[in-house]
mmCIF file of C-alpha atoms and ligand atoms in Angstrom:
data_model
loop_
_atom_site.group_PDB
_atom_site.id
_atom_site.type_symbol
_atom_site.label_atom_id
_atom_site.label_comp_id
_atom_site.label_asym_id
_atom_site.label_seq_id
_atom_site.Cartn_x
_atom_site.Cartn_y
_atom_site.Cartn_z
ATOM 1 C CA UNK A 1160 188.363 105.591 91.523
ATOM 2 C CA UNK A 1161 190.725 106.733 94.571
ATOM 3 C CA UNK A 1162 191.199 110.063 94.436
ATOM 4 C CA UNK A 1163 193.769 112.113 96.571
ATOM 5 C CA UNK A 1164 195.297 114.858 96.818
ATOM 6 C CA UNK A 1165 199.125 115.293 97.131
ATOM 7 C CA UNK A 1166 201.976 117.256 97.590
ATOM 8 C CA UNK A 1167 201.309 120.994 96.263
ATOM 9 C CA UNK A 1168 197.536 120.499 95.490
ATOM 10 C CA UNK A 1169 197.994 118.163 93.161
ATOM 11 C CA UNK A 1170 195.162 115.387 92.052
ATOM 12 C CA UNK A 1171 195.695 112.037 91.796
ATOM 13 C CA UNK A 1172 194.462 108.634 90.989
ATOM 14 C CA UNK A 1173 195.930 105.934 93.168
ATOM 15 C CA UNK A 1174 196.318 102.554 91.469
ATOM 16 C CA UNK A 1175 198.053 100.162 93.342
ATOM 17 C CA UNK A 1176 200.865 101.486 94.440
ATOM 18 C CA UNK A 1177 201.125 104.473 91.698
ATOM 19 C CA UNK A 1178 199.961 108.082 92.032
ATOM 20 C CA UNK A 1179 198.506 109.408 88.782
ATOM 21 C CA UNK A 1180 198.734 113.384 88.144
ATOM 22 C CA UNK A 1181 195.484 114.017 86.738
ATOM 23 C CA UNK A 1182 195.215 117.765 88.188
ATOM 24 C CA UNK A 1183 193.969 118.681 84.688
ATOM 25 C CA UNK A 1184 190.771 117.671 85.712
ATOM 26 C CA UNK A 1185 190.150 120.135 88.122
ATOM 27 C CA UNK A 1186 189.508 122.876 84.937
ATOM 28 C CA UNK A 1187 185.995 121.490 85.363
ATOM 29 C CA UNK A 1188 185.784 123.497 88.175
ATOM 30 C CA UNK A 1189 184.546 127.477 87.237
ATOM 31 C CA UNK A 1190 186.497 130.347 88.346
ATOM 32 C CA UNK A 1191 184.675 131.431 91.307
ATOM 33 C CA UNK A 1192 184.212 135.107 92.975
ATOM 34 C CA UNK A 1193 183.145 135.854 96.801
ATOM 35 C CA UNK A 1194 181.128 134.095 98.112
ATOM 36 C CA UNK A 1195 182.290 131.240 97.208
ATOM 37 C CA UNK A 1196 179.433 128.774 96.811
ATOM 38 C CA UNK A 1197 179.083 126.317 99.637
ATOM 39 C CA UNK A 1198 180.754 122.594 99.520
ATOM 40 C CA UNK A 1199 183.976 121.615 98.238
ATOM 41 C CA UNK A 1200 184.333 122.457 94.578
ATOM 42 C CA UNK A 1201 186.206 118.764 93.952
ATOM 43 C CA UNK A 1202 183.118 116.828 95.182
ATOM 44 C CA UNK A 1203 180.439 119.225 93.862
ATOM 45 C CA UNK A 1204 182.057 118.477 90.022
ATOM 46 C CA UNK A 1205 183.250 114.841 91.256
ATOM 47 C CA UNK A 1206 181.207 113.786 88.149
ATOM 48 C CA UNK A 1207 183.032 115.910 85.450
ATOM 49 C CA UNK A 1208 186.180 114.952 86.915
ATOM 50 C CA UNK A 1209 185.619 111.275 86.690
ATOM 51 C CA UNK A 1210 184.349 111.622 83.005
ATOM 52 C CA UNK A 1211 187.406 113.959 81.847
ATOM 53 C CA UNK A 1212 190.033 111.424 83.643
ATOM 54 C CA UNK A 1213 187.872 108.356 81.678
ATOM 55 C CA UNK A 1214 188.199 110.599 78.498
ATOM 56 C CA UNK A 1215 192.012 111.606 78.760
ATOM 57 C CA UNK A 1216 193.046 108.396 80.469
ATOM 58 C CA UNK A 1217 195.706 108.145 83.612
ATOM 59 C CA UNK A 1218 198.791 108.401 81.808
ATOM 60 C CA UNK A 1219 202.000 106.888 82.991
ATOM 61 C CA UNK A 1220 202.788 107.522 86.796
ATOM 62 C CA UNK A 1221 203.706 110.657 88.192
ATOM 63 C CA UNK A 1222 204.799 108.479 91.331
ATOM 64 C CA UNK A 1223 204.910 106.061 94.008
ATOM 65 C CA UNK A 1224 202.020 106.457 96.876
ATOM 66 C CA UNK A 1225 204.511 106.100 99.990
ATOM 67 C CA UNK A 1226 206.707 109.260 97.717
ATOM 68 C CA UNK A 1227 203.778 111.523 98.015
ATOM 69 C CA UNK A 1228 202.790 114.070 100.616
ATOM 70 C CA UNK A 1229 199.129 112.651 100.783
ATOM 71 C CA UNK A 1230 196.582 115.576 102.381
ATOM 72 C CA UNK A 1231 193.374 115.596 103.092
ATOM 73 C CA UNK A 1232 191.154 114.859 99.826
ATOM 74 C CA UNK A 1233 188.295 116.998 100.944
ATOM 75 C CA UNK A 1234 189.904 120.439 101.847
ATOM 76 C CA UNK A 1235 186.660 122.941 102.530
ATOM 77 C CA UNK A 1236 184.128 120.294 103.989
ATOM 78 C CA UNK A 1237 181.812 122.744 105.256
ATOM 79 C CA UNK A 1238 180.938 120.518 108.135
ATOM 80 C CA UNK A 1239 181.529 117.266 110.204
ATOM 81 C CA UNK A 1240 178.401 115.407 111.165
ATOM 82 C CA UNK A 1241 180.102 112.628 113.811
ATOM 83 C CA UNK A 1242 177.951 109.882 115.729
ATOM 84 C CA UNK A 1243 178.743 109.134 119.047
ATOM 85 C CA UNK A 1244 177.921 105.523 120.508
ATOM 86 C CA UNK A 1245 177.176 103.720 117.548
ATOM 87 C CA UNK A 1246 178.896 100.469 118.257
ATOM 88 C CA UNK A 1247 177.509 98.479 121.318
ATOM 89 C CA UNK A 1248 180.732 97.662 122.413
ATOM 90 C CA UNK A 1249 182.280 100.696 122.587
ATOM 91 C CA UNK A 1250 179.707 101.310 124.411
ATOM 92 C CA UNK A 1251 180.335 98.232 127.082
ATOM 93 C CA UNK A 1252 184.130 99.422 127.094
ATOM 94 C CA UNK A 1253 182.730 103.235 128.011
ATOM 95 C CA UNK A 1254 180.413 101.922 130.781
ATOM 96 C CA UNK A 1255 183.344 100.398 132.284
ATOM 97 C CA UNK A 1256 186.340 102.552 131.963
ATOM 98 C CA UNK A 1257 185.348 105.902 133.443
ATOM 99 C CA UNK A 1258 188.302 107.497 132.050
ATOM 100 C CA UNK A 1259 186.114 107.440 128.763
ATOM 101 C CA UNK A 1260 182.905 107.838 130.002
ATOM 102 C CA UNK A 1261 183.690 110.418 132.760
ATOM 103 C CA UNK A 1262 181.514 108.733 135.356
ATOM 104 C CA UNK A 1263 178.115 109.587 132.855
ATOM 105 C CA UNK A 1264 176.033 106.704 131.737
ATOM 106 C CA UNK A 1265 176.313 106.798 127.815
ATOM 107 C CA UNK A 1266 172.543 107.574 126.357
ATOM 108 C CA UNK A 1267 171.944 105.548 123.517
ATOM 109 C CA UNK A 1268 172.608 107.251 119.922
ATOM 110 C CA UNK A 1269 169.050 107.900 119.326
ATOM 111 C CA UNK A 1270 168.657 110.138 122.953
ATOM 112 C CA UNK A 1271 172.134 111.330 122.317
ATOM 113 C CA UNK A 1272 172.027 112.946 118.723
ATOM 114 C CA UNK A 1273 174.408 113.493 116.064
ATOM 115 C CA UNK A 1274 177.700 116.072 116.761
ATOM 116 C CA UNK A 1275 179.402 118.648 114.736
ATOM 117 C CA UNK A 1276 183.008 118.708 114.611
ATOM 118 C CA UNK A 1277 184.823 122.034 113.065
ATOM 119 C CA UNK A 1278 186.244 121.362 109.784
ATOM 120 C CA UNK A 1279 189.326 123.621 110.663
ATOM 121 C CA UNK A 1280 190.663 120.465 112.447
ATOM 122 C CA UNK A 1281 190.818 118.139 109.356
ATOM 123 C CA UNK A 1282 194.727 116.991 107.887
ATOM 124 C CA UNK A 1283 195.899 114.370 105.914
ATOM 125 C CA UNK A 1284 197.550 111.311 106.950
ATOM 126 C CA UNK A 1285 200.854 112.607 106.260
ATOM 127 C CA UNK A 1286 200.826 115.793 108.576
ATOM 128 C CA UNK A 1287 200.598 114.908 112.243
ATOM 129 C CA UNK A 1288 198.660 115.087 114.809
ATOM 130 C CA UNK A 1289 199.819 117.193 117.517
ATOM 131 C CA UNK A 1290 198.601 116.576 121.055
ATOM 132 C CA UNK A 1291 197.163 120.341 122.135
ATOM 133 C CA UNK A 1292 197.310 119.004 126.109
ATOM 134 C CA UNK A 1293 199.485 116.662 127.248
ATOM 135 C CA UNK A 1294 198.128 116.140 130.545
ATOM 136 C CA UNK A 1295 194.424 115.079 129.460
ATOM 137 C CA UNK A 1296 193.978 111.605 128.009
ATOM 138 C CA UNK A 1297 193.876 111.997 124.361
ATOM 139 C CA UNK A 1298 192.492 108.909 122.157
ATOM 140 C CA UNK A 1299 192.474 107.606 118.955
ATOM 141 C CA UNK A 1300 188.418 106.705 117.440
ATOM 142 C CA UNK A 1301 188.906 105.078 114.042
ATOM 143 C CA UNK A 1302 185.675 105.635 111.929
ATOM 144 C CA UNK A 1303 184.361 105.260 107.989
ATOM 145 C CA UNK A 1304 184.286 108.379 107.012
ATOM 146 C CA UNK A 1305 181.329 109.396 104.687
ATOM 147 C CA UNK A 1306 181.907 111.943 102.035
ATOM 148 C CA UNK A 1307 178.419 113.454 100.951
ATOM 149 C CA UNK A 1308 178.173 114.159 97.111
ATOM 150 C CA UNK A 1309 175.330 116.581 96.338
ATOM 151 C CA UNK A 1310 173.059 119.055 98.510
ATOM 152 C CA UNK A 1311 170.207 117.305 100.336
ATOM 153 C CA UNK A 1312 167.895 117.429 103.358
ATOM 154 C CA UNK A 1313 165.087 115.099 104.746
ATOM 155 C CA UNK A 1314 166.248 112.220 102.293
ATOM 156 C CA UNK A 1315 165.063 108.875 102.894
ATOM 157 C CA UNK A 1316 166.670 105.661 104.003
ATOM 158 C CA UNK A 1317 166.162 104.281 100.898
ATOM 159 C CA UNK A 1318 167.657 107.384 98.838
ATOM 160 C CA UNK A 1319 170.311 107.928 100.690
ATOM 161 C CA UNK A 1320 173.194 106.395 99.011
ATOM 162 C CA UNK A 1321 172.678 108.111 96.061
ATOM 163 C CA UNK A 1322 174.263 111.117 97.744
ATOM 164 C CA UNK A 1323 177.009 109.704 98.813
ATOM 165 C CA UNK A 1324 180.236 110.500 96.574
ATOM 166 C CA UNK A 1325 182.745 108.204 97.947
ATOM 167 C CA UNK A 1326 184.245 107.162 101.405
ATOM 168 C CA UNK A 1327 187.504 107.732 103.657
ATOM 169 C CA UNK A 1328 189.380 106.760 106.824
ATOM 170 C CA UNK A 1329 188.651 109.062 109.429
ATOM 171 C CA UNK A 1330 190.045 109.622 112.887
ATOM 172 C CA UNK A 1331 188.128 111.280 115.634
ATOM 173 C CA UNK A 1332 190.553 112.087 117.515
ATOM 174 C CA UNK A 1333 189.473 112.927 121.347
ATOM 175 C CA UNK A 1334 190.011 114.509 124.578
ATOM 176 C CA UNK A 1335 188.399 112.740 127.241
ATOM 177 C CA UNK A 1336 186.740 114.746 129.621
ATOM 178 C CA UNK A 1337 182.998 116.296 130.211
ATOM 179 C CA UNK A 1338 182.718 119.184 128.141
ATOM 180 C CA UNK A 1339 180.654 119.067 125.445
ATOM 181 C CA UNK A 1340 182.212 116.740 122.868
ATOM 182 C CA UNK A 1341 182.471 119.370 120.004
ATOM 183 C CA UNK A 1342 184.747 121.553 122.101
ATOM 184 C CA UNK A 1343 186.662 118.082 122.515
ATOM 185 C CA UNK A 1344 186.722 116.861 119.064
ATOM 186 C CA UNK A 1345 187.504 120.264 116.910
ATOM 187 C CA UNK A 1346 191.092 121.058 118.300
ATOM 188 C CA UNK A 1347 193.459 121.622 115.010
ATOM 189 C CA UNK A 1348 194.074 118.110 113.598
ATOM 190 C CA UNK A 1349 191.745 116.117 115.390
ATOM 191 C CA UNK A 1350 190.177 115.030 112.716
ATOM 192 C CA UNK A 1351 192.046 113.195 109.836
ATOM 193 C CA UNK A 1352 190.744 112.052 106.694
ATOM 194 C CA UNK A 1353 192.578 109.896 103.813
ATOM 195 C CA UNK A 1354 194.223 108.692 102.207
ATOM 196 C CA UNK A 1355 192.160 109.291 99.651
ATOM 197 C CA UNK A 1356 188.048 109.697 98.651
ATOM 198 C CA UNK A 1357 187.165 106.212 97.070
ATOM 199 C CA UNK A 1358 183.770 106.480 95.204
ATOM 200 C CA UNK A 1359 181.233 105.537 95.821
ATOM 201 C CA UNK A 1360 180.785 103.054 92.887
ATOM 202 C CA UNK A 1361 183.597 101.165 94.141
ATOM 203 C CA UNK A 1362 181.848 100.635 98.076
ATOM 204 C CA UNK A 1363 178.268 99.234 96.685
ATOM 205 C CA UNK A 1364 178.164 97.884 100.512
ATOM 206 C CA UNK A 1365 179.696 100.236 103.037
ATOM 207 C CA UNK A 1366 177.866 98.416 105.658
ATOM 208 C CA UNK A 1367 180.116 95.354 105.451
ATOM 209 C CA UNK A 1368 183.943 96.826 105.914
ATOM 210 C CA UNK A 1369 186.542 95.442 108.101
ATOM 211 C CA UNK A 1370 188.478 98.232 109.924
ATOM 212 C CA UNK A 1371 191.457 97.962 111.779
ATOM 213 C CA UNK A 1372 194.203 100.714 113.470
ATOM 214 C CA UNK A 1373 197.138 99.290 115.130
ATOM 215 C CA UNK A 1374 199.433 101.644 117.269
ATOM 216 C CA UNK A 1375 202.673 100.979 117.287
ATOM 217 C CA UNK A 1376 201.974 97.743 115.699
ATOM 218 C CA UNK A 1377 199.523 96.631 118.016
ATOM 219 C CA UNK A 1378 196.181 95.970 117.312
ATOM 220 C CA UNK A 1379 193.740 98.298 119.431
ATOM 221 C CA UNK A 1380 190.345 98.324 117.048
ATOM 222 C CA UNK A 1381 189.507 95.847 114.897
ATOM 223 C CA UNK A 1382 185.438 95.337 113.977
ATOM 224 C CA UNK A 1383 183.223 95.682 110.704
ATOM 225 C CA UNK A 1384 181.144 98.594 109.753
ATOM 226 C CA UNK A 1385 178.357 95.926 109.970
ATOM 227 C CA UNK A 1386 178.367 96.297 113.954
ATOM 228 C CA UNK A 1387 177.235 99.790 113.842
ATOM 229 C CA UNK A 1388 173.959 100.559 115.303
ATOM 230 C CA UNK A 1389 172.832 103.346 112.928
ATOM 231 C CA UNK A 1390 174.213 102.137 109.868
ATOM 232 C CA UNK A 1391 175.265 104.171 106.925
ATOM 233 C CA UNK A 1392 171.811 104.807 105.696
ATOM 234 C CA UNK A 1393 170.658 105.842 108.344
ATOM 235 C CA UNK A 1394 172.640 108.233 109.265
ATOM 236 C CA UNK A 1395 172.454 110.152 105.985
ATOM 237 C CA UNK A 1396 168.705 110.210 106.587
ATOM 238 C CA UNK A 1397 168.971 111.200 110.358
ATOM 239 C CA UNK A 1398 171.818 113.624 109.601
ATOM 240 C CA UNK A 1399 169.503 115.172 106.620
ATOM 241 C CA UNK A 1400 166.467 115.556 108.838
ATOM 242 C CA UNK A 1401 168.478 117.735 110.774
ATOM 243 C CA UNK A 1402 170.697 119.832 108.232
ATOM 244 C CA UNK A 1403 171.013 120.216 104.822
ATOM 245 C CA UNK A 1404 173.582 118.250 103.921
ATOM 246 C CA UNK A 1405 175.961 120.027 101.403
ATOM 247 C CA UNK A 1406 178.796 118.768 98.735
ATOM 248 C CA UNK A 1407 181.898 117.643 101.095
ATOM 249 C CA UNK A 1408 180.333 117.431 104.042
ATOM 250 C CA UNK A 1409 181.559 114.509 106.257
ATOM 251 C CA UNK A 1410 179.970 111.501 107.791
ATOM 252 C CA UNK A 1411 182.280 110.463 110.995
ATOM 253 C CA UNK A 1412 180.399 107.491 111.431
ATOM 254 C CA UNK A 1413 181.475 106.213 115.335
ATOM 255 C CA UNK A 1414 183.571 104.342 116.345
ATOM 256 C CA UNK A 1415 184.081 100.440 117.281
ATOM 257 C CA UNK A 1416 185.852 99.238 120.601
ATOM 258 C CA UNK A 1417 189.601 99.133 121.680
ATOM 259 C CA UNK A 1418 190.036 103.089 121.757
ATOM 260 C CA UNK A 1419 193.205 103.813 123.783
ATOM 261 C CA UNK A 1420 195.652 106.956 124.596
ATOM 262 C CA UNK A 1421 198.384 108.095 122.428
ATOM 263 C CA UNK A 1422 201.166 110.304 122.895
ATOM 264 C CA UNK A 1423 203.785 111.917 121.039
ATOM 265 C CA UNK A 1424 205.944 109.458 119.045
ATOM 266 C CA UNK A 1425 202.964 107.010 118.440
ATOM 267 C CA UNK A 1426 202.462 106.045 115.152
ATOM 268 C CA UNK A 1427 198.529 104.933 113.977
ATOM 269 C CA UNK A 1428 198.355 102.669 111.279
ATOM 270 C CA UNK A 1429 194.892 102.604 110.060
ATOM 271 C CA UNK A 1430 193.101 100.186 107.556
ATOM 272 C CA UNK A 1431 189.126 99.910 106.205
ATOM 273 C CA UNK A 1432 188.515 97.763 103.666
ATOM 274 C CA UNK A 1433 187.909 98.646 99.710
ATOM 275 C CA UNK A 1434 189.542 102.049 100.599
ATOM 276 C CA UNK A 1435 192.983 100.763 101.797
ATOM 277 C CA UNK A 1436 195.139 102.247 104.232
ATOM 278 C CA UNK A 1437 197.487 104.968 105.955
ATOM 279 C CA UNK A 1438 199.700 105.850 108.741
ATOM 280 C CA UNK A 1439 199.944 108.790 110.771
ATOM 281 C CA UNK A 1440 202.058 110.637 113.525
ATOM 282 C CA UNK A 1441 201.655 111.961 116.707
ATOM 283 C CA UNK A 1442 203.191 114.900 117.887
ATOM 284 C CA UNK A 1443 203.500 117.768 120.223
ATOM 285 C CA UNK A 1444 201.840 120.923 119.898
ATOM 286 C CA UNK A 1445 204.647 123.250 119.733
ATOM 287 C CA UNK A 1446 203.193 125.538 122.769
ATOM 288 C CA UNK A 1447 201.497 122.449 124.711
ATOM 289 C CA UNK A 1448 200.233 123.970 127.640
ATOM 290 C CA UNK A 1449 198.342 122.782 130.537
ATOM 291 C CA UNK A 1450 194.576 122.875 129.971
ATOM 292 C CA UNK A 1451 193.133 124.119 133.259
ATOM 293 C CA UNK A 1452 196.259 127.281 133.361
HETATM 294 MN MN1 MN B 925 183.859 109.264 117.282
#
């Protein structure tokens, strides 16, 4: 199932082109008093809301996907585990255009670990993404986004899709430069997830999914999740060696190729196979400032 999340909090199925309110499936989430338990309460009962939508059914339509506000589907991930250099020829097109690589030789992914992104700067594809400093170079990374579905650490390779509970587009979106990439990658809406969660029953091979973000309707990447160098496996069990993994949490899995600037006014039309596709803004940050004031 595709499940999203629209306009006031709402949850829906998507089917074709349809939105389906079935935001009486979230009563199989318990009330909840502080703390709040860790992951995001739609994944950790993903289960019980798949079997009370199978029990009640869809319904008719409550709309028409491109008439929705569509958010992010995974509101309180409590982290974002991102690979760096994980496709060999984004790492040939860092190598030779400094303005990516800064002038630093790229290590390989296994010398250069796993980064965390801040979850603060996750929206949906239809909010926008507002360029925080105009005068750096700020680019799109188009990446399968992995949503994990229950609490885990040191899992193996072999295990490791059974704790995955669905997948997304995701955008790393980046600020070139040399600080450490996590200051980089967590400014407020640099990371976008959607349009929906697709589970994972519906992805049996996420290792073999065509991707594709044009800007401005030009093609910049286009490649296959089969390129990447840790593949999906093994970054769940690389990932889990390192942190317990938690309901929610998110897989940005690198990126392929063809990453280029964008600017206020761009529009990113991004596409991964089996999961479908979405288009999102860029904009100005309203008090865009220059970054070395
Ligand atoms: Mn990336």
């Amino acid at each position: 199932m595709k499940f999203c999340r629209y306009n006031d909090n709402k949850l829906g199925v998507v089917e074709g082109e349809n939105v389906h309110d079935v935001s009486y499936a979230l009563e199989a989430i318990p009330p909840a008093r502080w703390p709040f338990p860790r992951g995001d309460q739609f994944v950790v009962h993903l289960e019980a809301i798949v079997k009370a939508v199978k029990s009640k059914g869809l319904g008719s339509p409550a709309g028409r996907v491109a008439d929705v506000i569509l958010r992010n589907p995974v509101p309180n991930a409590p982290k974002i585990v991102a690979a760096p250099v994980n496709y060999q020829l984004h790492i040939k097109e860092s190598i030779a255009d400094t303005g990516i690589s800064m002038g630093r030789a790229p290590l390989a992914i296994g010398d250069a670990g796993l980064f965390l992104k801040s979850p603060t700067s996750l929206i949906g594809p239809d909010e926008t993404i507002n360029v925080r400093f105009p005068d750096r170079r700020t680019d799109h990374e188009l990446e399968l986004g992995v949503i994990i579905g229950k609490t885990c650490s040191d899992v193996s390779r072999n295990d490791a899709l059974d704790y995955v509970a669905g997948y997304a587009i995701a955008l790393d979106m980046t600020v070139r430069g040399k600080e450490d990439r996590s200051f980089r990658k967590s400014i407020d809406g640099y990371s976008v997830l959607g349009p929906w969660l697709v589970t994972a029953d519906e992805i049996p091979n996420p290792d073999a999914l065509d991707l594709e973000i044009k800007v401005n309707g030009q093609t910049k990447q286009k490649s296959n999740t089969k390129n990447l160098i840790y593949d999906i496996r093994k970054l769940v069990e690389w990932g889990s060696q390192w942190y317990t993994l938690y309901p929610g949490d998110i897989i940005m899995t690198g990126t392929p190729e063809g990453v280029s600037p964008v600017q206020p006014g761009d529009v990113l039309e991004c596409s991964i196979e089996r999961i479908g596709s979405m288009t999102i803004r860029v904009g100005a940050h309203r008090s865009a400032v220059a970054s070395r004031a």
